[in-house]
PDB file of C-alpha atoms in Angstrom:
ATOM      1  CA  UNK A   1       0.000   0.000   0.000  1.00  0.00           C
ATOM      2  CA  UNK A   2       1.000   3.754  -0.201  1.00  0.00           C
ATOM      3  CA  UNK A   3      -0.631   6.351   1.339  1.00  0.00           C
ATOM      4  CA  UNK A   4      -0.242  10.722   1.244  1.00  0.00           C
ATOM      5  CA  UNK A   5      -0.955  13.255   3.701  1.00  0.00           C
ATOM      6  CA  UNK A   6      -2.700  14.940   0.696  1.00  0.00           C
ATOM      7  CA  UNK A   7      -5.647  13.989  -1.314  1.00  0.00           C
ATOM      8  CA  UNK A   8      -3.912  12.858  -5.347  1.00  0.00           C
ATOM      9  CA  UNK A   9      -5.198  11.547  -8.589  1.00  0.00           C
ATOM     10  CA  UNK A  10      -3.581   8.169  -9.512  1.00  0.00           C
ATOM     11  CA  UNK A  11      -3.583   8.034 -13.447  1.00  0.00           C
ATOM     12  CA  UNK A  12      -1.845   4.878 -13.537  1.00  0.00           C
ATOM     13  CA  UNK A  13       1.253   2.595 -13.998  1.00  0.00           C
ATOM     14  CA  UNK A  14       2.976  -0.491 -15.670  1.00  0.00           C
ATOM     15  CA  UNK A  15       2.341  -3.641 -13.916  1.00  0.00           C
ATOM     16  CA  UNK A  16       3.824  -6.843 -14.898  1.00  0.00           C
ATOM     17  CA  UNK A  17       3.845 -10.679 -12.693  1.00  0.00           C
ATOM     18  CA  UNK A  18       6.899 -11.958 -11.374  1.00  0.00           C
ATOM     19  CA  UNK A  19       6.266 -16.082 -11.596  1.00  0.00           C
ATOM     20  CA  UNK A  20       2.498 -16.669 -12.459  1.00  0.00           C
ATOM     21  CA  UNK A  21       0.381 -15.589 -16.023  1.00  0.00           C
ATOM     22  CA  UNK A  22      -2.945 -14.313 -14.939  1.00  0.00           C
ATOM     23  CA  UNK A  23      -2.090 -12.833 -12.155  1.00  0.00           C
ATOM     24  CA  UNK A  24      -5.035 -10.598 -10.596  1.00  0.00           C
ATOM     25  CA  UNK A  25      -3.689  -7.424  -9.155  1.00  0.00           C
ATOM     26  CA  UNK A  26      -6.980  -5.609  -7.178  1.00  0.00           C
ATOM     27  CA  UNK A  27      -6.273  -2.311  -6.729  1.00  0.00           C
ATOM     28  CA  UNK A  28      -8.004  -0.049  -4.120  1.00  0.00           C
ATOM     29  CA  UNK A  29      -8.269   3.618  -3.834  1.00  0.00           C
ATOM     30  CA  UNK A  30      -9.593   5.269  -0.179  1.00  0.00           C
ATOM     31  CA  UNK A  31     -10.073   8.837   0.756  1.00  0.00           C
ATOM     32  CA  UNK A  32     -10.269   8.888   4.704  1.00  0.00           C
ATOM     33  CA  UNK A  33     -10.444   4.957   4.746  1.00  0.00           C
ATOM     34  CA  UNK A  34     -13.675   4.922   2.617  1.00  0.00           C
ATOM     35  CA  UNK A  35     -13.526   2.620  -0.401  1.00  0.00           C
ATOM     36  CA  UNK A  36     -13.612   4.898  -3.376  1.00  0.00           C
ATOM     37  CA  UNK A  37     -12.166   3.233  -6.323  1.00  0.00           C
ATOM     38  CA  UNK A  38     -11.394  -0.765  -7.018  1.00  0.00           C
ATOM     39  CA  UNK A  39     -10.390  -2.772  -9.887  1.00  0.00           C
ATOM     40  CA  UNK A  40      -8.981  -5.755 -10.905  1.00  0.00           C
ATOM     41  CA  UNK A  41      -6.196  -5.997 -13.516  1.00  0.00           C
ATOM     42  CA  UNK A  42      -5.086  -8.890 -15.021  1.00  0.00           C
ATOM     43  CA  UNK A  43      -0.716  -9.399 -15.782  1.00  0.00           C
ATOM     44  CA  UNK A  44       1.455 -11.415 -17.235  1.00  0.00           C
ATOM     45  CA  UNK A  45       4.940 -12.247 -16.533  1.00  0.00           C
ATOM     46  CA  UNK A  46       6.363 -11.993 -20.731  1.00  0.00           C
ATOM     47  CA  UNK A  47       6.483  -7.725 -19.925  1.00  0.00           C
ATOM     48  CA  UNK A  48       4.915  -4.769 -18.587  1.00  0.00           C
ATOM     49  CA  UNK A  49       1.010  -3.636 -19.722  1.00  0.00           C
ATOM     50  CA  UNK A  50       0.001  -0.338 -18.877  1.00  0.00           C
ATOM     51  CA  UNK A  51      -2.986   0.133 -16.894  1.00  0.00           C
ATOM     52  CA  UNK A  52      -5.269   3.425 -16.340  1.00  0.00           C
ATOM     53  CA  UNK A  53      -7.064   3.907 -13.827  1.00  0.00           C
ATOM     54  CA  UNK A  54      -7.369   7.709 -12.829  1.00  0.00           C
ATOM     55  CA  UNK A  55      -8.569   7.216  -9.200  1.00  0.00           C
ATOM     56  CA  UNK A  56      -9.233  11.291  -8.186  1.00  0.00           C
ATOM     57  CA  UNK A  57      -9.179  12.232  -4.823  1.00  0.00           C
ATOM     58  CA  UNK A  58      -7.930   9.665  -3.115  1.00  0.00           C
ATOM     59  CA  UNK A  59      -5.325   9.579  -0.265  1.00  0.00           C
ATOM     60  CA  UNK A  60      -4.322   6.007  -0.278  1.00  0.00           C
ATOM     61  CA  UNK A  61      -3.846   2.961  -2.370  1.00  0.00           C
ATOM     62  CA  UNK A  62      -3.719  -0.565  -1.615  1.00  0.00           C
ATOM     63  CA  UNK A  63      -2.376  -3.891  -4.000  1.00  0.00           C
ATOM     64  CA  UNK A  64      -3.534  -7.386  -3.172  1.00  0.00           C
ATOM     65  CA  UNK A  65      -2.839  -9.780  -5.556  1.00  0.00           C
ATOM     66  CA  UNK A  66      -4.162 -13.701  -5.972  1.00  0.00           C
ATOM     67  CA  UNK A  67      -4.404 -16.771  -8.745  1.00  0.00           C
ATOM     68  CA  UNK A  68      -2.634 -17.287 -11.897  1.00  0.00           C
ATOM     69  CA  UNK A  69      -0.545 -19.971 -12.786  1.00  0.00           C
ATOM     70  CA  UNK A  70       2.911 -20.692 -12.193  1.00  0.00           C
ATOM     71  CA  UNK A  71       5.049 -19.433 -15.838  1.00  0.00           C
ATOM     72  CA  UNK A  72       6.556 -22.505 -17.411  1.00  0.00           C
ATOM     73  CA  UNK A  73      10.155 -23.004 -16.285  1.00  0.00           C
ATOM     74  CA  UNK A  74      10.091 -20.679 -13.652  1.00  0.00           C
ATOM     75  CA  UNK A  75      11.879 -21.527 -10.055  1.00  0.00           C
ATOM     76  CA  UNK A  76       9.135 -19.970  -7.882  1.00  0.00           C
ATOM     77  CA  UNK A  77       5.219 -19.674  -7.853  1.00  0.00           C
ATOM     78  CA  UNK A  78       4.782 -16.735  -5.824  1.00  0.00           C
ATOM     79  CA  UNK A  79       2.226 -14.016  -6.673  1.00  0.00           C
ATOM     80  CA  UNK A  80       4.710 -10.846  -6.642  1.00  0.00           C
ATOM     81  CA  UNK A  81       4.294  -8.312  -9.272  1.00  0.00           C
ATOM     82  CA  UNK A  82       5.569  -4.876 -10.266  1.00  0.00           C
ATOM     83  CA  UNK A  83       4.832  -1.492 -10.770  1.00  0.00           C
ATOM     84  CA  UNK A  84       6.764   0.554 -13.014  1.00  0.00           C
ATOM     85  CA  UNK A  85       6.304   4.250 -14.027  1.00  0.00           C
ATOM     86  CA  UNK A  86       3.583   5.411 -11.649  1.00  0.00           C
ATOM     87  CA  UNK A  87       2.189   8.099 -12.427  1.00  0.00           C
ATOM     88  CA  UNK A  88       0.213  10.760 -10.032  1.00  0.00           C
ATOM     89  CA  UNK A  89      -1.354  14.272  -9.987  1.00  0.00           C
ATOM     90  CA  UNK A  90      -1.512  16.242  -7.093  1.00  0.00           C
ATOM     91  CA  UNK A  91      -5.145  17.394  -5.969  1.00  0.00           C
ATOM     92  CA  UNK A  92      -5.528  21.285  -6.942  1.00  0.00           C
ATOM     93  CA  UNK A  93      -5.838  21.782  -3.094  1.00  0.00           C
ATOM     94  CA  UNK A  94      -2.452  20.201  -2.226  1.00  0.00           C
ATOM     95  CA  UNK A  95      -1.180  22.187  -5.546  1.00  0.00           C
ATOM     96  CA  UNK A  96      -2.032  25.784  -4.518  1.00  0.00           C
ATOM     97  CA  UNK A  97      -1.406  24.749  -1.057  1.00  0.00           C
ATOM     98  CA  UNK A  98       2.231  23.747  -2.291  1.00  0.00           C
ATOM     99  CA  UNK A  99       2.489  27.067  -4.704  1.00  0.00           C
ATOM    100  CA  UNK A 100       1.941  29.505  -1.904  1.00  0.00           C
ATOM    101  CA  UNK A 101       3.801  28.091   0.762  1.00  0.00           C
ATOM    102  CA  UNK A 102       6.481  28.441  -2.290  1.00  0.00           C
ATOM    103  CA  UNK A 103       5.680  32.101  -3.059  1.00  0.00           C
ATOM    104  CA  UNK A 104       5.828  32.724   1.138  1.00  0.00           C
ATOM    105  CA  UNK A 105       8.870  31.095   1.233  1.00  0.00           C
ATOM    106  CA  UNK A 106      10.516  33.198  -1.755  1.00  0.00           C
ATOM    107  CA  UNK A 107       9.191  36.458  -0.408  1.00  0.00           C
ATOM    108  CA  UNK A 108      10.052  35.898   2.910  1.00  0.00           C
ATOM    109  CA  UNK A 109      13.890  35.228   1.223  1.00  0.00           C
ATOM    110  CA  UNK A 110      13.812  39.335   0.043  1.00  0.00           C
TER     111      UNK A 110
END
């Protein structure tokens, strides 16, 4: 799981499987530790697919993953994956809050 202080949009990522083909990879989205967002993707272990999923306003995310089967030839049947290139947005509130704490800071530099 990661989680933010601040509210953030997650647009998505590459996942990809480590041993098993099929993998399911649920991914949750909370604001305040209400369920706002969940969805299922489905990876392989032969590369990364991109996934979108553009969860607004959410605070934190959470991975599970289950099933699959073990990829022919491989040592280990675990059901590890990974995320590559995640990719995030800042809420608007957490943005201006960040801009004028950056303006303060400059003038306060003068």
């Amino acid at each position: 799981w990661l989680s933010s202080v601040t509210p953030f949009t997650f647009n998505g990522a590459y996942f990809t499987a480590v041993w098993r083909d099929g993998l399911n990879v649920k991914v949750d989205g909370y604001l305040n530790d209400v369920l706002a967002y969940s969805t299922t993707v489905i990876v392989n272990t032969t590369g990364p697919t991109w996934y979108e999923f553009n969860y607004a306003n959410i605070d934190e995310l959470r991975f599970s993953a289950s099933g699959g089967t073990q990829h022919e030839g491989y040592k280990y049947n675990y059901t590890q994956f990974v995320i590559d290139n995640f990719t995030y947005v800042p809420e608007p509130t957490a943005l201006l809050l960040f801009t004028l704490g950056t303006v303060l800071l400059k003038k306060r530099n003068f």
